[in-house]
Amino acid sequence: MSSIEALKKEIVETVQAANDMQSLEDVRIQALGKKGKVTDLMKSLGGMDPDQRREMGQALNRLKDEITTEIEARAAALKRKEMEERLAGEKLDMTLSTRPEQQGSIHPISQTIEEMIAIFATMGFTLAEGPEIEDDFHNFTALNFPPEHPARQMHDTFYLPNDPNGKGEEATRLLRTHTSTVQIHVMQEQKPPIRVITLGRTFRSDYDMTHTPMFHQVEGLVIDKTTHMGHLKHCLSTFCKKFFGVSDLPVRFRPSYFPFTEPSAEMDIGCAVNDGKLEIGAGQNWMEILGCGMVHPNVLKNCGIDPEEYQGFAFGMGIERVAMLKYGIPDLRTFFESDIRWLRHYGFGPAEQPNTALRSE
Ligand code: DAH
């Protein structure tokens, strides 16, 4: 027995001394492998008498277990050591400051989008998304544009080849002419109460100083049981005050027409022209800023929402247009020319946060 104790001591010492996985494996083979020391002793059991064999057999099995446990513990310790060495070797100092000579800048559209999201988020709006390739139903019919209605032509729609698998108006594919399409997707998918905005690209065949074939819109939709025009006015006045950073910004709502809202309105903000420069705020002039209204009962019905139970408001705004007003950019087309000098002038630094915090009343 004492020879077993001595063998155990010897093997445990070599296990402890193994400094990498390969030498640990060598130690294992020397002890427990086919020609290992413990295995040799096992083989000698055959020549013993039964009592001695049982006693010795049990002792050797215990020895095997103990050595296996030792080896596993050593292997775990070696792996941990290896990992620590690797982590130390691959360590990166993330505290380096950004390089002052940074190139590139954030496009004014991206910055404006971030600002809008930040402001509407404080009013409890979440973000919704919808596809840029749409069908006639989502772009027009569900939004209460009657068939052959002249407003369909007003949109200068880009049509794509029909979807061979679609039926009727769902076969007509087009590039969405406005983000109002997302209202329909949201109402088809969610139950009220709803409070969402969506921001994205829209497309119309038009090109001059104030029109480009692709432009961005932000759309808002609020549906609940008692939502009314007062909520609409407060929500949009608050947004404009924060967005333009003018806490006493004069606003007015003029009656208008959109097929998908009733009543419909356009919102103007106060402005002045001083020395040929536009200033947002109190002044002699008004500037149209967005379209809005109470969601038409037909639109609710088209999306499976009962207009007897629910009502709400919607609004839509051109993102380039408000960015031009806010940042004094005179020509819409320049947004998409990728002129590096223009981007340097009107762009924002990567670390620049949407500046809404400075703009709360
Ligand atoms: N979809 C309109 C457009 O592209 C903008 C708009 C007006 C959206 C009124 C609305 C709204 O949701 O209520 O001109």
Short mmCIF file of C-alpha atoms and ligand atoms in Angstrom, two decimals:
data_model
loop_
_atom_site.label_atom_id
_atom_site.label_comp_id
_atom_site.label_asym_id
_atom_site.label_seq_id
_atom_site.Cartn_x
_atom_site.Cartn_y
_atom_site.Cartn_z
CA MET A 1 0.00 0.00 0.00
CA SER A 2 2.71 2.39 0.86
CA SER A 3 4.14 1.82 -2.60
CA ILE A 4 0.81 3.05 -4.01
CA GLU A 5 0.98 6.13 -1.79
CA ALA A 6 4.53 6.75 -3.00
CA LEU A 7 3.48 6.30 -6.64
CA LYS A 8 0.59 8.70 -6.12
CA LYS A 9 2.89 11.30 -4.63
CA GLU A 10 5.32 10.93 -7.50
CA ILE A 11 2.64 11.20 -10.20
CA VAL A 12 0.86 14.14 -8.52
CA GLU A 13 4.16 15.98 -8.38
CA THR A 14 4.75 15.49 -12.11
CA VAL A 15 1.18 16.61 -12.81
CA GLN A 16 1.76 19.80 -10.81
CA ALA A 17 5.04 20.37 -12.60
CA ALA A 18 3.49 20.11 -16.09
CA ASN A 19 3.57 23.61 -17.53
CA ASP A 20 1.60 23.19 -20.70
CA MET A 21 -1.08 20.94 -22.13
CA GLN A 22 1.38 18.77 -24.05
CA SER A 23 3.55 17.89 -21.04
CA LEU A 24 0.39 17.26 -19.03
CA GLU A 25 -0.71 14.79 -21.69
CA ASP A 26 2.73 13.08 -21.52
CA VAL A 27 2.32 12.72 -17.76
CA ARG A 28 -1.12 11.20 -18.25
CA ILE A 29 0.21 8.65 -20.71
CA GLN A 30 3.10 7.73 -18.40
CA ALA A 31 0.65 7.08 -15.56
CA LEU A 32 -2.57 5.86 -17.11
CA GLY A 33 -1.67 5.05 -20.72
CA LYS A 34 -1.47 1.48 -22.07
CA LYS A 35 2.09 1.10 -20.78
CA GLY A 36 1.66 3.50 -17.90
CA LYS A 37 2.75 2.83 -14.35
CA VAL A 38 -0.73 2.42 -12.92
CA THR A 39 -1.75 0.25 -15.86
CA ASP A 40 1.26 -2.00 -15.24
CA LEU A 41 0.18 -2.47 -11.64
CA MET A 42 -3.34 -3.29 -12.83
CA LYS A 43 -1.89 -5.99 -15.03
CA SER A 44 -0.12 -7.57 -12.02
CA LEU A 45 -3.49 -8.15 -10.31
CA GLY A 46 -3.91 -11.37 -12.27
CA GLY A 47 -1.15 -13.11 -10.32
CA MET A 48 -2.53 -12.28 -6.87
CA ASP A 49 -4.73 -14.34 -4.60
CA PRO A 50 -8.43 -13.23 -4.48
CA ASP A 51 -8.32 -11.26 -1.21
CA GLN A 52 -5.17 -9.45 -2.12
CA ARG A 53 -6.55 -8.81 -5.64
CA ARG A 54 -9.74 -7.23 -4.31
CA GLU A 55 -7.89 -4.98 -1.91
CA MET A 56 -5.24 -4.00 -4.43
CA GLY A 57 -7.84 -3.59 -7.20
CA GLN A 58 -9.87 -1.15 -5.13
CA ALA A 59 -6.76 0.79 -4.15
CA LEU A 60 -5.63 1.04 -7.77
CA ASN A 61 -9.06 2.21 -8.96
CA ARG A 62 -9.04 4.90 -6.30
CA LEU A 63 -5.54 5.86 -7.39
CA LYS A 64 -6.70 6.12 -11.01
CA ASP A 65 -9.62 8.36 -10.00
CA GLU A 66 -7.42 10.57 -7.89
CA ILE A 67 -4.86 11.00 -10.65
CA THR A 68 -7.59 11.74 -13.21
CA THR A 69 -9.03 14.44 -10.92
CA GLU A 70 -5.57 15.95 -10.44
CA ILE A 71 -4.97 16.00 -14.19
CA GLU A 72 -8.34 17.64 -14.89
CA ALA A 73 -7.73 20.31 -12.27
CA ARG A 74 -4.27 21.00 -13.71
CA ALA A 75 -5.70 21.16 -17.26
CA ALA A 76 -8.32 23.71 -16.17
CA ALA A 77 -5.65 25.82 -14.47
CA LEU A 78 -3.42 25.70 -17.56
CA LYS A 79 -6.31 26.73 -19.84
CA ARG A 80 -7.14 29.65 -17.58
CA LYS A 81 -3.50 30.72 -17.60
CA GLU A 82 -3.38 30.45 -21.39
CA MET A 83 -6.54 32.58 -21.74
CA GLU A 84 -5.21 35.22 -19.36
CA GLU A 85 -1.96 35.42 -21.31
CA ARG A 86 -3.89 35.76 -24.58
CA LEU A 87 -6.15 38.47 -23.19
CA ALA A 88 -3.14 40.36 -21.87
CA GLY A 89 -1.46 40.03 -25.29
CA GLU A 90 -4.48 41.17 -27.27
CA LYS A 91 -5.41 44.05 -24.99
CA LEU A 92 -6.35 47.25 -26.80
CA ASP A 93 -6.29 50.62 -25.17
CA MET A 94 -9.71 51.99 -26.00
CA THR A 95 -9.10 55.21 -24.14
CA LEU A 96 -7.15 56.81 -26.99
CA SER A 97 -8.73 60.10 -27.93
CA THR A 98 -10.24 60.53 -31.39
CA ARG A 99 -7.81 61.94 -33.89
CA PRO A 100 -8.26 65.66 -34.34
CA GLU A 101 -7.71 65.39 -38.08
CA GLN A 102 -10.87 63.27 -38.54
CA GLN A 103 -12.24 63.30 -42.06
CA GLY A 104 -15.85 62.82 -43.03
CA SER A 105 -18.94 64.31 -41.48
CA ILE A 106 -22.56 63.49 -40.80
CA HIS A 107 -24.90 64.46 -43.64
CA PRO A 108 -27.45 67.12 -42.66
CA ILE A 109 -30.29 64.69 -43.51
CA SER A 110 -28.95 62.08 -41.07
CA GLN A 111 -28.51 64.75 -38.42
CA THR A 112 -32.02 66.11 -38.97
CA ILE A 113 -33.47 62.59 -38.78
CA GLU A 114 -31.67 61.99 -35.47
CA GLU A 115 -33.01 65.26 -34.09
CA MET A 116 -36.57 64.42 -35.13
CA ILE A 117 -36.40 60.96 -33.57
CA ALA A 118 -35.05 62.44 -30.34
CA ILE A 119 -37.86 65.02 -30.10
CA PHE A 120 -40.71 62.64 -30.97
CA ALA A 121 -39.28 60.03 -28.60
CA THR A 122 -39.72 62.46 -25.71
CA MET A 123 -43.42 62.57 -26.67
CA GLY A 124 -43.74 58.78 -26.53
CA PHE A 125 -43.54 58.00 -30.25
CA THR A 126 -41.89 54.78 -31.39
CA LEU A 127 -40.35 54.16 -34.82
CA ALA A 128 -42.10 52.20 -37.58
CA GLU A 129 -40.75 51.11 -40.95
CA GLY A 130 -42.25 50.16 -44.27
CA PRO A 131 -41.05 49.16 -47.76
CA GLU A 132 -39.97 51.64 -50.44
CA ILE A 133 -41.49 49.47 -53.19
CA GLU A 134 -45.22 49.50 -52.62
CA ASP A 135 -48.46 48.46 -54.25
CA ASP A 136 -51.31 50.69 -55.34
CA PHE A 137 -53.38 49.68 -52.31
CA HIS A 138 -50.92 50.96 -49.68
CA ASN A 139 -49.88 54.08 -51.59
CA PHE A 140 -53.33 55.21 -52.73
CA THR A 141 -56.46 53.10 -52.29
CA ALA A 142 -56.20 52.38 -48.57
CA LEU A 143 -55.43 56.07 -48.06
CA ASN A 144 -58.82 56.92 -49.55
CA PHE A 145 -57.65 58.09 -52.97
CA PRO A 146 -60.62 57.15 -55.17
CA PRO A 147 -59.79 55.36 -58.45
CA GLU A 148 -58.94 57.83 -61.24
CA HIS A 149 -58.70 60.62 -58.64
CA PRO A 150 -56.53 63.50 -59.93
CA ALA A 151 -54.47 63.39 -56.72
CA ARG A 152 -52.98 60.14 -58.01
CA GLN A 153 -51.50 62.07 -60.90
CA MET A 154 -50.38 64.89 -58.59
CA HIS A 155 -47.85 62.52 -57.12
CA ASP A 156 -45.85 61.94 -60.35
CA THR A 157 -45.50 58.32 -59.46
CA PHE A 158 -42.68 56.07 -60.65
CA TYR A 159 -44.35 52.81 -61.66
CA LEU A 160 -42.48 49.50 -61.81
CA PRO A 161 -43.43 46.44 -63.91
CA ASN A 162 -46.48 44.67 -62.45
CA ASP A 163 -45.99 41.85 -59.99
CA PRO A 164 -46.89 38.70 -62.01
CA ASN A 165 -48.09 36.97 -58.82
CA GLY A 166 -50.25 39.83 -57.53
CA LYS A 167 -53.94 40.37 -58.13
CA GLY A 168 -55.71 43.65 -58.98
CA GLU A 169 -54.28 46.72 -57.28
CA GLU A 170 -51.81 44.57 -55.37
CA ALA A 171 -50.15 43.72 -58.70
CA THR A 172 -49.34 47.38 -59.40
CA ARG A 173 -45.88 48.07 -58.08
CA LEU A 174 -44.53 51.55 -57.56
CA LEU A 175 -41.97 53.51 -55.57
CA ARG A 176 -43.86 54.99 -52.63
CA THR A 177 -44.67 58.65 -53.24
CA HIS A 178 -45.06 59.39 -49.54
CA THR A 179 -44.47 57.76 -46.16
CA SER A 180 -48.25 57.74 -45.48
CA THR A 181 -48.06 54.14 -46.76
CA VAL A 182 -46.51 53.16 -43.44
CA GLN A 183 -49.67 54.33 -41.62
CA ILE A 184 -51.51 51.55 -43.42
CA HIS A 185 -48.92 48.88 -42.59
CA VAL A 186 -48.90 49.93 -38.93
CA MET A 187 -52.70 49.90 -38.62
CA GLN A 188 -52.90 46.53 -40.38
CA GLU A 189 -50.37 45.08 -37.95
CA GLN A 190 -51.02 46.82 -34.61
CA LYS A 191 -54.07 47.42 -32.51
CA PRO A 192 -54.70 50.91 -31.10
CA PRO A 193 -53.56 52.80 -29.11
CA ILE A 194 -50.93 53.69 -31.72
CA ARG A 195 -48.29 56.39 -31.55
CA VAL A 196 -45.61 56.02 -34.22
CA ILE A 197 -43.41 58.00 -36.52
CA THR A 198 -41.70 56.71 -39.61
CA LEU A 199 -38.86 58.32 -41.54
CA GLY A 200 -37.62 57.35 -44.93
CA ARG A 201 -37.14 57.82 -48.65
CA THR A 202 -39.97 58.75 -50.97
CA PHE A 203 -39.93 59.10 -54.76
CA ARG A 204 -41.59 61.39 -57.30
CA SER A 205 -40.70 62.20 -60.86
CA ASP A 206 -39.80 65.85 -60.36
CA TYR A 207 -36.58 67.89 -60.44
CA ASP A 208 -35.89 71.58 -59.79
CA MET A 209 -34.53 73.82 -57.00
CA THR A 210 -37.11 72.56 -54.53
CA HIS A 211 -37.78 69.04 -55.88
CA THR A 212 -35.62 65.95 -56.33
CA PRO A 213 -36.82 62.52 -57.55
CA MET A 214 -35.86 61.03 -54.19
CA PHE A 215 -36.46 62.87 -50.95
CA HIS A 216 -37.21 62.04 -47.33
CA GLN A 217 -40.35 62.41 -45.29
CA VAL A 218 -41.32 61.95 -41.69
CA GLU A 219 -44.81 60.72 -40.99
CA GLY A 220 -46.66 60.57 -37.69
CA LEU A 221 -49.74 58.62 -36.65
CA VAL A 222 -51.65 58.67 -33.36
CA ILE A 223 -54.79 56.57 -32.88
CA ASP A 224 -56.76 56.26 -29.66
CA LYS A 225 -60.31 56.55 -28.41
CA THR A 226 -60.37 60.26 -27.60
CA THR A 227 -57.52 61.73 -29.65
CA HIS A 228 -58.61 65.08 -31.10
CA MET A 229 -57.41 68.07 -33.10
CA GLY A 230 -56.16 69.78 -29.90
CA HIS A 231 -53.69 66.95 -29.40
CA LEU A 232 -52.53 67.34 -32.99
CA LYS A 233 -51.96 71.07 -32.56
CA HIS A 234 -50.08 70.71 -29.30
CA CYS A 235 -47.93 67.86 -30.56
CA LEU A 236 -46.87 69.66 -33.75
CA SER A 237 -46.39 73.07 -32.09
CA THR A 238 -44.18 71.47 -29.45
CA PHE A 239 -42.20 69.64 -32.11
CA CYS A 240 -41.58 72.80 -34.18
CA LYS A 241 -40.57 74.86 -31.16
CA LYS A 242 -38.03 72.25 -30.11
CA PHE A 243 -36.81 71.51 -33.61
CA PHE A 244 -36.17 75.16 -34.54
CA GLY A 245 -35.07 76.11 -31.02
CA VAL A 246 -37.55 78.98 -30.76
CA SER A 247 -39.68 78.66 -27.64
CA ASP A 248 -42.19 81.37 -28.63
CA LEU A 249 -42.47 80.27 -32.27
CA PRO A 250 -45.76 81.51 -33.77
CA VAL A 251 -47.69 78.74 -35.55
CA ARG A 252 -50.99 78.62 -37.41
CA PHE A 253 -53.12 75.90 -38.97
CA ARG A 254 -54.86 76.55 -42.30
CA PRO A 255 -57.64 74.33 -43.72
CA SER A 256 -56.40 72.15 -46.54
CA TYR A 257 -57.20 68.93 -48.38
CA PHE A 258 -55.70 65.46 -48.26
CA PRO A 259 -57.79 62.40 -49.18
CA PHE A 260 -56.65 60.53 -46.06
CA THR A 261 -57.56 63.17 -43.45
CA GLU A 262 -60.76 65.00 -42.54
CA PRO A 263 -60.50 67.76 -41.55
CA SER A 264 -57.10 68.43 -43.12
CA ALA A 265 -54.75 71.29 -42.38
CA GLU A 266 -51.42 72.76 -43.29
CA MET A 267 -49.24 74.17 -40.58
CA ASP A 268 -47.28 77.40 -40.98
CA ILE A 269 -44.55 78.79 -38.76
CA GLY A 270 -43.71 82.45 -38.32
CA CYS A 271 -40.65 83.86 -40.03
CA ALA A 272 -39.06 87.08 -41.15
CA VAL A 273 -36.74 88.00 -43.97
CA ASN A 274 -34.00 90.36 -42.83
CA ASP A 275 -31.40 91.53 -45.37
CA GLY A 276 -32.43 88.68 -47.63
CA LYS A 277 -31.87 86.18 -44.80
CA LEU A 278 -34.69 84.00 -43.53
CA GLU A 279 -35.18 83.95 -39.77
CA ILE A 280 -37.52 81.48 -38.10
CA GLY A 281 -39.58 83.07 -35.31
CA ALA A 282 -41.86 86.07 -34.88
CA GLY A 283 -41.99 88.21 -38.04
CA GLN A 284 -44.21 89.44 -40.82
CA ASN A 285 -44.27 86.20 -42.83
CA TRP A 286 -45.57 82.66 -42.61
CA MET A 287 -43.86 79.59 -44.01
CA GLU A 288 -45.70 76.35 -44.76
CA ILE A 289 -44.08 73.48 -42.92
CA LEU A 290 -46.25 70.35 -43.01
CA GLY A 291 -49.57 68.70 -43.79
CA CYS A 292 -51.76 67.10 -41.14
CA GLY A 293 -55.29 66.24 -40.13
CA MET A 294 -57.63 63.81 -38.42
CA VAL A 295 -57.37 60.34 -39.97
CA HIS A 296 -60.30 59.83 -42.36
CA PRO A 297 -62.81 57.21 -41.12
CA ASN A 298 -62.46 55.40 -44.47
CA VAL A 299 -58.72 54.93 -43.84
CA LEU A 300 -59.41 53.41 -40.43
CA LYS A 301 -62.03 51.12 -41.98
CA ASN A 302 -59.65 50.07 -44.76
CA CYS A 303 -57.25 48.86 -42.05
CA GLY A 304 -59.86 47.04 -39.98
CA ILE A 305 -60.16 49.69 -37.24
CA ASP A 306 -63.66 50.71 -36.18
CA PRO A 307 -64.05 54.49 -36.71
CA GLU A 308 -66.95 54.51 -34.24
CA GLU A 309 -64.54 53.49 -31.52
CA TYR A 310 -61.23 55.03 -32.58
CA GLN A 311 -60.00 58.27 -34.06
CA GLY A 312 -56.66 59.94 -34.43
CA PHE A 313 -54.38 62.31 -36.24
CA ALA A 314 -51.59 62.07 -38.78
CA PHE A 315 -49.00 64.39 -40.21
CA GLY A 316 -46.33 64.38 -42.88
CA MET A 317 -43.32 66.59 -43.44
CA GLY A 318 -40.47 66.84 -45.93
CA ILE A 319 -37.17 66.32 -44.13
CA GLU A 320 -35.01 68.18 -46.67
CA ARG A 321 -37.39 71.11 -46.53
CA VAL A 322 -37.16 71.57 -42.77
CA ALA A 323 -33.40 70.90 -42.82
CA MET A 324 -33.05 73.66 -45.45
CA LEU A 325 -34.99 76.07 -43.24
CA LYS A 326 -33.14 75.16 -40.07
CA TYR A 327 -29.63 75.14 -41.49
CA GLY A 328 -30.03 77.81 -44.18
CA ILE A 329 -29.40 75.50 -47.16
CA PRO A 330 -30.71 77.21 -50.30
CA ASP A 331 -30.89 74.43 -52.94
CA LEU A 332 -32.47 71.01 -52.38
CA ARG A 333 -30.47 69.36 -55.15
CA THR A 334 -27.18 69.95 -53.33
CA PHE A 335 -28.20 67.39 -50.68
CA PHE A 336 -27.59 64.60 -53.16
CA GLU A 337 -24.64 65.85 -55.18
CA SER A 338 -22.05 64.38 -52.77
CA ASP A 339 -19.88 67.46 -53.17
CA ILE A 340 -17.23 67.09 -50.50
CA ARG A 341 -16.92 70.88 -50.05
CA TRP A 342 -20.67 71.15 -49.44
CA LEU A 343 -20.52 68.27 -46.93
CA ARG A 344 -17.62 69.90 -45.12
CA HIS A 345 -19.57 73.13 -44.87
CA TYR A 346 -23.00 71.78 -43.90
CA GLY A 347 -22.03 68.44 -42.33
CA PHE A 348 -21.82 67.62 -38.63
CA GLY A 349 -18.97 66.15 -36.60
CA PRO A 350 -19.35 62.47 -35.75
CA ALA A 351 -19.46 63.23 -32.05
CA GLU A 352 -22.18 65.84 -32.43
CA GLN A 353 -25.32 64.81 -30.59
CA PRO A 354 -28.75 65.83 -31.82
CA ASN A 355 -28.98 69.23 -30.20
CA THR A 356 -32.42 68.82 -28.70
CA ALA A 357 -31.23 69.10 -25.13
CA LEU A 358 -30.35 72.74 -25.71
CA ARG A 359 -33.69 73.33 -27.27
CA SER A 360 -36.23 72.36 -24.66
CA GLU A 361 -38.43 75.23 -23.54
N1 DAH B 1 -48.58 62.44 -47.61
C1 DAH B 1 -48.61 63.90 -47.75
C2 DAH B 1 -47.65 64.30 -48.88
O1 DAH B 1 -46.81 63.55 -49.23
C3 DAH B 1 -48.19 64.55 -46.46
C4 DAH B 1 -49.20 64.37 -45.40
C5 DAH B 1 -50.22 65.29 -45.24
C6 DAH B 1 -49.15 63.29 -44.55
C7 DAH B 1 -51.17 65.16 -44.27
C8 DAH B 1 -50.12 63.13 -43.56
C9 DAH B 1 -51.12 64.08 -43.44
O2 DAH B 1 -50.13 62.10 -42.71
O3 DAH B 1 -52.06 63.93 -42.45
O4 DAH B 1 -47.78 65.38 -49.37
#
